[in-house]
Amino acid sequence: MSNIAVVPGSFDPVTLGHLDVIQRTANVFDEVHVLVVHNPDKNAMIPIARRLELIEQALLETGAPRNIVVRSWSVGLLVDYCTDVGAGVIVKGVRGAKDVDYETPMAIVNRNLARIETMFMMPNPQHAHVSSSLVRQVASLGGDVSPYVPEVVREFLQGDTDPNISV
Ligand code: PNS
């Protein structure tokens, strides 16, 4: 049995809800791989390399446990990454029935493809209404996203960041 879990997602951008699920997963598994994956069904706002940096910085900011690594994957199926690193479990955060409906077909396909199990993690209800798409919309219209995202993401979205830092 594997003690490595993969928490995949678009993370465009990472939210406090994502971080909550990542931290809870790190309490259960020996090793957690946060995997930034391109979702062809979504129009991405932030380049993948920058999303990865934002997650790493947010984890540092929140004093996350050391058993978390952050990676990206763009060359094949999610289950190929899981098999490569010896992970037997995918963990997805679900905020409610709508998320379960969205995640269930992917969970079944991933199990059929490579016997990788998916486990659903309930985030803190405080984050139940938070989504990356909502954050993108509020930020693009000039609203305050600080209740929903870590400070580094707020700075990035609201332009308080050093212009010399690469994106
Ligand atoms: O945060 P998202 O956008 O809901 O994450 C969805 C994601 C990226 C995890 C999903 O689209 C995915 O696993 N893509 C990788 C391609 C793949 O393996 N597809 C087949 C199984 S669903």
PDB file of N, CA and C in Angstrom, residues 72-131:
ATOM      1  N   SER A  72       4.395  20.147 -11.285  1.00  0.00           N
ATOM      2  CA  SER A  72       3.407  20.312 -12.354  1.00  0.00           C
ATOM      3  C   SER A  72       3.513  19.116 -13.286  1.00  0.00           C
ATOM      4  N   TRP A  73       2.449  18.930 -14.083  1.00  0.00           N
ATOM      5  CA  TRP A  73       2.384  17.746 -14.952  1.00  0.00           C
ATOM      6  C   TRP A  73       1.621  18.116 -16.207  1.00  0.00           C
ATOM      7  N   SER A  74       2.254  17.953 -17.351  1.00  0.00           N
ATOM      8  CA  SER A  74       1.571  18.355 -18.586  1.00  0.00           C
ATOM      9  C   SER A  74       1.780  17.357 -19.714  1.00  0.00           C
ATOM     10  N   VAL A  75       2.387  16.210 -19.406  1.00  0.00           N
ATOM     11  CA  VAL A  75       2.772  15.314 -20.502  1.00  0.00           C
ATOM     12  C   VAL A  75       1.909  14.062 -20.623  1.00  0.00           C
ATOM     13  N   GLY A  76       0.826  13.985 -19.883  1.00  0.00           N
ATOM     14  CA  GLY A  76       0.002  12.783 -20.021  1.00  0.00           C
ATOM     15  C   GLY A  76      -1.090  12.746 -18.986  1.00  0.00           C
ATOM     16  N   LEU A  77      -1.541  11.546 -18.715  1.00  0.00           N
ATOM     17  CA  LEU A  77      -2.638  11.362 -17.758  1.00  0.00           C
ATOM     18  C   LEU A  77      -2.166  11.630 -16.328  1.00  0.00           C
ATOM     19  N   LEU A  78      -3.091  12.069 -15.522  1.00  0.00           N
ATOM     20  CA  LEU A  78      -2.802  12.257 -14.094  1.00  0.00           C
ATOM     21  C   LEU A  78      -2.327  10.938 -13.461  1.00  0.00           C
ATOM     22  N   VAL A  79      -2.965   9.834 -13.865  1.00  0.00           N
ATOM     23  CA  VAL A  79      -2.584   8.544 -13.261  1.00  0.00           C
ATOM     24  C   VAL A  79      -1.156   8.140 -13.653  1.00  0.00           C
ATOM     25  N   ASP A  80      -0.656   8.640 -14.793  1.00  0.00           N
ATOM     26  CA  ASP A  80       0.736   8.337 -15.168  1.00  0.00           C
ATOM     27  C   ASP A  80       1.689   8.966 -14.152  1.00  0.00           C
ATOM     28  N   TYR A  81       1.373  10.205 -13.757  1.00  0.00           N
ATOM     29  CA  TYR A  81       2.202  10.846 -12.727  1.00  0.00           C
ATOM     30  C   TYR A  81       2.135  10.021 -11.432  1.00  0.00           C
ATOM     31  N   CYS A  82       0.921   9.638 -11.039  1.00  0.00           N
ATOM     32  CA  CYS A  82       0.750   8.881  -9.790  1.00  0.00           C
ATOM     33  C   CYS A  82       1.585   7.599  -9.830  1.00  0.00           C
ATOM     34  N   THR A  83       1.514   6.898 -10.956  1.00  0.00           N
ATOM     35  CA  THR A  83       2.267   5.643 -11.093  1.00  0.00           C
ATOM     36  C   THR A  83       3.768   5.912 -11.033  1.00  0.00           C
ATOM     37  N   ASP A  84       4.207   6.986 -11.716  1.00  0.00           N
ATOM     38  CA  ASP A  84       5.640   7.341 -11.740  1.00  0.00           C
ATOM     39  C   ASP A  84       6.196   7.552 -10.347  1.00  0.00           C
ATOM     40  N   VAL A  85       5.412   8.224  -9.478  1.00  0.00           N
ATOM     41  CA  VAL A  85       5.940   8.553  -8.140  1.00  0.00           C
ATOM     42  C   VAL A  85       5.515   7.537  -7.079  1.00  0.00           C
ATOM     43  N   GLY A  86       4.765   6.522  -7.489  1.00  0.00           N
ATOM     44  CA  GLY A  86       4.352   5.486  -6.539  1.00  0.00           C
ATOM     45  C   GLY A  86       3.210   5.908  -5.627  1.00  0.00           C
ATOM     46  N   ALA A  87       2.368   6.818  -6.116  1.00  0.00           N
ATOM     47  CA  ALA A  87       1.210   7.252  -5.319  1.00  0.00           C
ATOM     48  C   ALA A  87       0.002   6.387  -5.662  1.00  0.00           C
ATOM     49  N   GLY A  88      -0.689   5.898  -4.646  1.00  0.00           N
ATOM     50  CA  GLY A  88      -1.857   5.046  -4.892  1.00  0.00           C
ATOM     51  C   GLY A  88      -3.165   5.777  -4.736  1.00  0.00           C
ATOM     52  N   VAL A  89      -3.098   7.018  -4.275  1.00  0.00           N
ATOM     53  CA  VAL A  89      -4.327   7.736  -3.934  1.00  0.00           C
ATOM     54  C   VAL A  89      -4.283   9.159  -4.482  1.00  0.00           C
ATOM     55  N   ILE A  90      -5.433   9.572  -5.037  1.00  0.00           N
ATOM     56  CA  ILE A  90      -5.653  10.974  -5.416  1.00  0.00           C
ATOM     57  C   ILE A  90      -6.616  11.539  -4.380  1.00  0.00           C
ATOM     58  N   VAL A  91      -6.331  12.717  -3.868  1.00  0.00           N
ATOM     59  CA  VAL A  91      -7.258  13.362  -2.919  1.00  0.00           C
ATOM     60  C   VAL A  91      -7.831  14.604  -3.578  1.00  0.00           C
ATOM     61  N   LYS A  92      -9.162  14.716  -3.550  1.00  0.00           N
ATOM     62  CA  LYS A  92      -9.833  15.904  -4.089  1.00  0.00           C
ATOM     63  C   LYS A  92     -10.704  16.529  -3.001  1.00  0.00           C
ATOM     64  N   GLY A  93     -10.664  17.836  -2.921  1.00  0.00           N
ATOM     65  CA  GLY A  93     -11.554  18.537  -1.994  1.00  0.00           C
ATOM     66  C   GLY A  93     -12.941  18.629  -2.609  1.00  0.00           C
ATOM     67  N   VAL A  94     -13.966  18.339  -1.815  1.00  0.00           N
ATOM     68  CA  VAL A  94     -15.341  18.492  -2.318  1.00  0.00           C
ATOM     69  C   VAL A  94     -16.126  19.380  -1.364  1.00  0.00           C
ATOM     70  N   ARG A  95     -16.724  20.420  -1.939  1.00  0.00           N
ATOM     71  CA  ARG A  95     -17.455  21.387  -1.106  1.00  0.00           C
ATOM     72  C   ARG A  95     -18.915  21.014  -0.962  1.00  0.00           C
ATOM     73  N   GLY A  96     -19.391  20.106  -1.794  1.00  0.00           N
ATOM     74  CA  GLY A  96     -20.802  19.735  -1.728  1.00  0.00           C
ATOM     75  C   GLY A  96     -21.150  18.803  -2.870  1.00  0.00           C
ATOM     76  N   ALA A  97     -22.465  18.579  -3.047  1.00  0.00           N
ATOM     77  CA  ALA A  97     -22.940  17.590  -4.019  1.00  0.00           C
ATOM     78  C   ALA A  97     -22.503  17.906  -5.446  1.00  0.00           C
ATOM     79  N   LYS A  98     -22.426  19.202  -5.771  1.00  0.00           N
ATOM     80  CA  LYS A  98     -22.033  19.584  -7.135  1.00  0.00           C
ATOM     81  C   LYS A  98     -20.597  19.120  -7.417  1.00  0.00           C
ATOM     82  N   ASP A  99     -19.722  19.295  -6.428  1.00  0.00           N
ATOM     83  CA  ASP A  99     -18.331  18.837  -6.602  1.00  0.00           C
ATOM     84  C   ASP A  99     -18.266  17.317  -6.714  1.00  0.00           C
ATOM     85  N   VAL A 100     -19.086  16.621  -5.917  1.00  0.00           N
ATOM     86  CA  VAL A 100     -19.079  15.148  -5.979  1.00  0.00           C
ATOM     87  C   VAL A 100     -19.503  14.698  -7.378  1.00  0.00           C
ATOM     88  N   ASP A 101     -20.534  15.342  -7.930  1.00  0.00           N
ATOM     89  CA  ASP A 101     -21.002  14.996  -9.286  1.00  0.00           C
ATOM     90  C   ASP A 101     -19.896  15.224 -10.320  1.00  0.00           C
ATOM     91  N   TYR A 102     -19.148  16.305 -10.160  1.00  0.00           N
ATOM     92  CA  TYR A 102     -18.068  16.648 -11.104  1.00  0.00           C
ATOM     93  C   TYR A 102     -16.887  15.673 -10.956  1.00  0.00           C
ATOM     94  N   GLU A 103     -16.589  15.304  -9.717  1.00  0.00           N
ATOM     95  CA  GLU A 103     -15.396  14.494  -9.455  1.00  0.00           C
ATOM     96  C   GLU A 103     -15.608  12.996  -9.681  1.00  0.00           C
ATOM     97  N   THR A 104     -16.851  12.514  -9.498  1.00  0.00           N
ATOM     98  CA  THR A 104     -17.079  11.069  -9.527  1.00  0.00           C
ATOM     99  C   THR A 104     -16.664  10.400 -10.848  1.00  0.00           C
ATOM    100  N   PRO A 105     -17.051  10.943 -12.016  1.00  0.00           N
ATOM    101  CA  PRO A 105     -16.604  10.275 -13.251  1.00  0.00           C
ATOM    102  C   PRO A 105     -15.085  10.217 -13.373  1.00  0.00           C
ATOM    103  N   MET A 106     -14.400  11.304 -12.972  1.00  0.00           N
ATOM    104  CA  MET A 106     -12.925  11.314 -13.058  1.00  0.00           C
ATOM    105  C   MET A 106     -12.343  10.251 -12.119  1.00  0.00           C
ATOM    106  N   ALA A 107     -12.949  10.120 -10.944  1.00  0.00           N
ATOM    107  CA  ALA A 107     -12.456   9.126  -9.974  1.00  0.00           C
ATOM    108  C   ALA A 107     -12.596   7.714 -10.540  1.00  0.00           C
ATOM    109  N   ILE A 108     -13.731   7.448 -11.185  1.00  0.00           N
ATOM    110  CA  ILE A 108     -13.961   6.104 -11.726  1.00  0.00           C
ATOM    111  C   ILE A 108     -13.019   5.829 -12.899  1.00  0.00           C
ATOM    112  N   VAL A 109     -12.845   6.847 -13.772  1.00  0.00           N
ATOM    113  CA  VAL A 109     -11.941   6.668 -14.918  1.00  0.00           C
ATOM    114  C   VAL A 109     -10.507   6.435 -14.421  1.00  0.00           C
ATOM    115  N   ASN A 110     -10.083   7.202 -13.433  1.00  0.00           N
ATOM    116  CA  ASN A 110      -8.717   7.043 -12.933  1.00  0.00           C
ATOM    117  C   ASN A 110      -8.512   5.667 -12.291  1.00  0.00           C
ATOM    118  N   ARG A 111      -9.535   5.147 -11.638  1.00  0.00           N
ATOM    119  CA  ARG A 111      -9.420   3.794 -11.051  1.00  0.00           C
ATOM    120  C   ARG A 111      -9.355   2.749 -12.157  1.00  0.00           C
ATOM    121  N   ASN A 112     -10.188   2.942 -13.197  1.00  0.00           N
ATOM    122  CA  ASN A 112     -10.173   1.975 -14.307  1.00  0.00           C
ATOM    123  C   ASN A 112      -8.846   2.004 -15.060  1.00  0.00           C
ATOM    124  N   LEU A 113      -8.287   3.222 -15.197  1.00  0.00           N
ATOM    125  CA  LEU A 113      -7.044   3.364 -15.966  1.00  0.00           C
ATOM    126  C   LEU A 113      -5.857   2.710 -15.264  1.00  0.00           C
ATOM    127  N   ALA A 114      -5.772   2.881 -13.956  1.00  0.00           N
ATOM    128  CA  ALA A 114      -4.514   2.472 -13.295  1.00  0.00           C
ATOM    129  C   ALA A 114      -4.694   2.035 -11.845  1.00  0.00           C
ATOM    130  N   ARG A 115      -5.928   1.685 -11.465  1.00  0.00           N
ATOM    131  CA  ARG A 115      -6.185   1.251 -10.083  1.00  0.00           C
ATOM    132  C   ARG A 115      -5.751   2.279  -9.043  1.00  0.00           C
ATOM    133  N   ILE A 116      -5.851   3.551  -9.425  1.00  0.00           N
ATOM    134  CA  ILE A 116      -5.559   4.618  -8.466  1.00  0.00           C
ATOM    135  C   ILE A 116      -6.886   5.015  -7.819  1.00  0.00           C
ATOM    136  N   GLU A 117      -6.949   4.951  -6.501  1.00  0.00           N
ATOM    137  CA  GLU A 117      -8.188   5.305  -5.802  1.00  0.00           C
ATOM    138  C   GLU A 117      -8.264   6.816  -5.582  1.00  0.00           C
ATOM    139  N   THR A 118      -9.484   7.337  -5.566  1.00  0.00           N
ATOM    140  CA  THR A 118      -9.676   8.753  -5.230  1.00  0.00           C
ATOM    141  C   THR A 118     -10.405   8.849  -3.904  1.00  0.00           C
ATOM    142  N   MET A 119      -9.911   9.705  -3.029  1.00  0.00           N
ATOM    143  CA  MET A 119     -10.591   9.963  -1.760  1.00  0.00           C
ATOM    144  C   MET A 119     -11.045  11.417  -1.735  1.00  0.00           C
ATOM    145  N   PHE A 120     -12.260  11.626  -1.249  1.00  0.00           N
ATOM    146  CA  PHE A 120     -12.806  12.976  -1.169  1.00  0.00           C
ATOM    147  C   PHE A 120     -12.587  13.528   0.224  1.00  0.00           C
ATOM    148  N   MET A 121     -12.090  14.741   0.273  1.00  0.00           N
ATOM    149  CA  MET A 121     -11.790  15.410   1.550  1.00  0.00           C
ATOM    150  C   MET A 121     -12.734  16.602   1.706  1.00  0.00           C
ATOM    151  N   MET A 122     -13.360  16.680   2.882  1.00  0.00           N
ATOM    152  CA  MET A 122     -14.255  17.823   3.147  1.00  0.00           C
ATOM    153  C   MET A 122     -13.435  18.979   3.682  1.00  0.00           C
ATOM    154  N   PRO A 123     -13.456  20.130   3.024  1.00  0.00           N
ATOM    155  CA  PRO A 123     -12.743  21.287   3.586  1.00  0.00           C
ATOM    156  C   PRO A 123     -13.515  21.874   4.768  1.00  0.00           C
ATOM    157  N   ASN A 124     -12.871  22.743   5.487  1.00  0.00           N
ATOM    158  CA  ASN A 124     -13.540  23.500   6.535  1.00  0.00           C
ATOM    159  C   ASN A 124     -14.732  24.228   5.903  1.00  0.00           C
ATOM    160  N   PRO A 125     -15.942  24.145   6.513  1.00  0.00           N
ATOM    161  CA  PRO A 125     -17.118  24.794   5.922  1.00  0.00           C
ATOM    162  C   PRO A 125     -16.923  26.294   5.697  1.00  0.00           C
ATOM    163  N   GLN A 126     -15.998  26.863   6.435  1.00  0.00           N
ATOM    164  CA  GLN A 126     -15.647  28.274   6.260  1.00  0.00           C
ATOM    165  C   GLN A 126     -15.234  28.576   4.807  1.00  0.00           C
ATOM    166  N   HIS A 127     -14.690  27.537   4.119  1.00  0.00           N
ATOM    167  CA  HIS A 127     -14.212  27.738   2.749  1.00  0.00           C
ATOM    168  C   HIS A 127     -15.176  27.175   1.704  1.00  0.00           C
ATOM    169  N   ALA A 128     -16.383  26.792   2.139  1.00  0.00           N
ATOM    170  CA  ALA A 128     -17.282  26.055   1.249  1.00  0.00           C
ATOM    171  C   ALA A 128     -17.692  26.856   0.011  1.00  0.00           C
ATOM    172  N   HIS A 129     -17.670  28.148   0.099  1.00  0.00           N
ATOM    173  CA  HIS A 129     -18.130  28.983  -1.027  1.00  0.00           C
ATOM    174  C   HIS A 129     -16.965  29.489  -1.879  1.00  0.00           C
ATOM    175  N   VAL A 130     -15.737  29.129  -1.524  1.00  0.00           N
ATOM    176  CA  VAL A 130     -14.559  29.696  -2.208  1.00  0.00           C
ATOM    177  C   VAL A 130     -14.195  28.856  -3.435  1.00  0.00           C
ATOM    178  N   SER A 131     -14.035  29.506  -4.566  1.00  0.00           N
ATOM    179  CA  SER A 131     -13.561  28.802  -5.762  1.00  0.00           C
ATOM    180  C   SER A 131     -12.585  29.711  -6.509  1.00  0.00           C
TER     181      SER A 131
END
